Short mmCIF file of C-alpha atoms and ligand atoms in Angstrom, two decimals:
data_model
loop_
_atom_site.label_atom_id
_atom_site.label_comp_id
_atom_site.label_asym_id
_atom_site.label_seq_id
_atom_site.Cartn_x
_atom_site.Cartn_y
_atom_site.Cartn_z
CA MET A 1 104.13 108.52 20.54
CA ASN A 2 101.42 111.07 21.36
CA ASP A 3 98.70 108.79 20.07
CA ALA A 4 96.10 108.64 22.89
CA LYS A 5 94.96 105.25 21.66
CA ASN A 6 98.43 103.82 22.24
CA SER A 7 98.81 105.38 25.68
CA THR A 8 96.07 103.20 27.14
CA ARG A 9 97.47 99.93 25.89
CA SER A 10 98.93 97.42 28.30
CA ASP A 11 101.83 96.57 25.98
CA PRO A 12 103.26 97.71 22.66
CA ALA A 13 101.17 95.22 20.71
CA GLY A 14 97.96 96.32 22.45
CA ALA A 15 97.20 92.79 23.57
CA PRO A 16 95.04 92.17 26.64
CA PRO A 17 96.67 90.55 29.68
CA ARG A 18 97.40 86.86 29.44
CA PRO A 19 95.21 84.49 31.42
CA GLY A 20 96.79 83.73 34.78
CA LEU A 21 98.64 80.55 35.58
CA VAL A 22 96.61 77.95 37.48
CA THR A 23 98.60 75.78 39.85
CA THR A 24 97.52 73.06 42.26
CA PRO A 25 99.32 71.48 45.23
CA LEU A 26 100.24 68.66 42.84
CA THR A 27 101.74 70.93 40.16
CA GLN A 28 103.33 73.62 42.36
CA ARG A 29 106.69 71.82 42.57
CA PHE A 30 106.79 71.60 38.75
CA TRP A 31 106.25 75.35 38.38
CA ASP A 32 108.72 76.21 41.14
CA ALA A 33 111.36 74.14 39.34
CA ALA A 34 110.52 75.86 36.06
CA ASN A 35 111.42 79.14 37.75
CA ASP A 36 114.87 77.61 38.27
CA ASP A 37 115.02 76.66 34.55
CA GLU A 38 114.49 73.01 35.41
CA LEU A 39 111.98 70.57 33.90
CA LEU A 40 110.66 68.06 36.42
CA ILE A 41 108.86 64.85 35.51
CA GLN A 42 107.49 62.19 37.83
CA ARG A 43 109.15 58.81 38.35
CA CYS A 44 107.46 55.84 40.00
CA ARG A 45 109.47 54.30 42.85
CA ASP A 46 107.71 50.97 42.37
CA CYS A 47 107.98 50.35 38.61
CA GLY A 48 110.31 53.06 37.31
CA HIS A 49 107.70 54.50 34.94
CA ARG A 50 108.19 58.17 34.15
CA GLN A 51 105.29 60.48 33.35
CA HIS A 52 104.23 64.00 32.61
CA TYR A 53 101.89 65.86 33.42
CA PRO A 54 101.92 65.46 37.21
CA ARG A 55 99.41 62.99 38.63
CA ASN A 56 98.65 61.46 42.02
CA ILE A 57 99.22 57.91 40.77
CA CYS A 58 101.56 56.12 38.38
CA THR A 59 99.91 55.51 35.02
CA GLY A 60 101.99 52.34 34.67
CA CYS A 61 101.08 50.49 37.89
CA TRP A 62 98.74 52.80 39.87
CA SER A 63 101.27 53.18 42.66
CA GLU A 64 101.16 56.38 44.69
CA GLN A 65 104.93 56.19 45.28
CA LEU A 66 105.97 58.96 42.91
CA GLU A 67 109.03 61.17 43.07
CA TRP A 68 110.26 64.12 41.04
CA GLN A 69 113.10 63.69 38.60
CA ALA A 70 114.90 66.41 36.63
CA ALA A 71 114.59 65.72 32.92
CA SER A 72 117.68 66.03 30.76
CA GLY A 73 115.95 68.64 28.64
CA ARG A 74 116.64 66.70 25.43
CA GLY A 75 113.88 65.40 23.21
CA THR A 76 112.47 65.17 19.73
CA VAL A 77 109.43 66.68 18.04
CA TRP A 78 106.71 64.02 18.01
CA THR A 79 104.24 66.27 16.19
CA PHE A 80 103.49 69.97 15.97
CA THR A 81 101.07 72.59 14.78
CA VAL A 82 101.51 76.19 13.74
CA VAL A 83 99.15 78.59 15.46
CA GLU A 84 97.91 81.28 13.09
CA LYS A 85 94.90 82.34 15.17
CA PRO A 86 95.41 81.92 18.93
CA GLY A 87 92.65 80.77 21.24
CA HIS A 88 93.08 83.96 23.30
CA PRO A 89 93.76 87.46 21.94
CA ALA A 90 96.70 87.93 24.33
CA TRP A 91 98.89 85.95 21.92
CA ALA A 92 97.59 87.55 18.72
CA GLY A 93 100.74 89.60 18.28
CA GLU A 94 102.96 86.53 18.44
CA THR A 95 101.48 84.54 15.57
CA PRO A 96 102.48 82.47 13.80
CA TYR A 97 104.09 80.31 16.48
CA THR A 98 104.67 76.60 16.90
CA ILE A 99 103.18 74.31 19.52
CA ALA A 100 104.83 70.90 19.61
CA LEU A 101 104.37 67.59 21.32
CA VAL A 102 107.92 66.81 22.39
CA GLU A 103 108.99 63.32 23.36
CA LEU A 104 111.56 63.60 26.12
CA GLU A 105 114.48 61.18 26.05
CA GLU A 106 113.12 59.85 29.37
CA GLY A 107 109.91 58.83 27.58
CA PRO A 108 107.11 61.21 28.54
CA ARG A 109 105.71 63.59 25.95
CA LEU A 110 104.73 67.13 26.76
CA MET A 111 102.99 69.93 24.93
CA THR A 112 105.26 72.93 24.64
CA ARG A 113 106.03 75.95 22.59
CA LEU A 114 109.00 75.86 20.22
CA ILE A 115 111.01 79.05 20.21
CA ASP A 116 113.97 80.36 18.23
CA CYS A 117 112.70 78.56 15.15
CA ALA A 118 110.52 79.72 12.26
CA PRO A 119 107.41 77.55 11.89
CA ASP A 120 108.54 76.35 8.46
CA GLY A 121 111.80 75.16 10.02
CA VAL A 122 110.12 72.61 12.29
CA ALA A 123 110.00 68.91 11.39
CA VAL A 124 108.79 65.75 13.06
CA GLY A 125 111.78 63.95 14.57
CA MET A 126 113.79 67.16 14.98
CA ASP A 127 116.07 67.22 18.02
CA VAL A 128 115.09 69.89 20.53
CA VAL A 129 116.41 71.08 23.87
CA LEU A 130 114.86 72.75 26.88
CA ARG A 131 115.09 76.51 26.66
CA PRO A 132 112.82 78.03 29.32
CA THR A 133 111.22 81.40 28.68
CA ARG A 134 110.64 83.94 31.41
CA ASP A 135 107.18 85.50 31.18
CA GLU A 136 107.34 88.67 33.27
CA GLN A 137 103.62 89.32 32.88
CA LEU A 138 102.84 85.94 34.47
CA GLY A 139 105.76 86.12 36.89
CA GLN A 140 106.63 82.60 35.83
CA THR A 141 109.22 80.83 33.74
CA LEU A 142 107.56 78.65 31.12
CA ILE A 143 108.85 75.35 29.80
CA THR A 144 109.70 75.97 26.16
CA PHE A 145 111.99 74.16 23.75
CA ALA A 146 114.23 75.18 20.86
CA PRO A 147 115.98 73.30 18.08
CA ALA A 148 119.09 71.53 19.40
CA ALA A 149 121.02 72.87 16.43
CA SER A 150 120.45 76.43 17.65
CA ASP A 151 122.49 75.90 20.83
ZN1 ZN B 201 104.52 52.53 38.65
#
């Protein structure tokens, strides 16, 4: 506890601060909803196509008539990878962790972190559910998923 080296660290793991969140006018509504533990996707009013990440036009028909829709939060693991060496040292203390491409039951796929599951417990096709994670350092709730069986 009296170790001077530890007293200058920003957190118990000694990790540097995480890179800040970058939002745009297009994505702000998504992040605001995440702070309410809600996952928003876009739905096209013209063709019904649903998409994620947020865009200015529908990727199905190029319409600009998009609206937000709350996703059910249910999906399956499309593919995943286990991060042993993170791209930024801020996450070094959290390895290994799992990044998955989750296919939502509404159709869109999104890149997300899987929590509450050991990396060797993840499988393609596994049912997962939305389980947002509050990141106090970022001041933002992040969209993360967990195995449905862990509910
Ligand atoms: Zn469309």
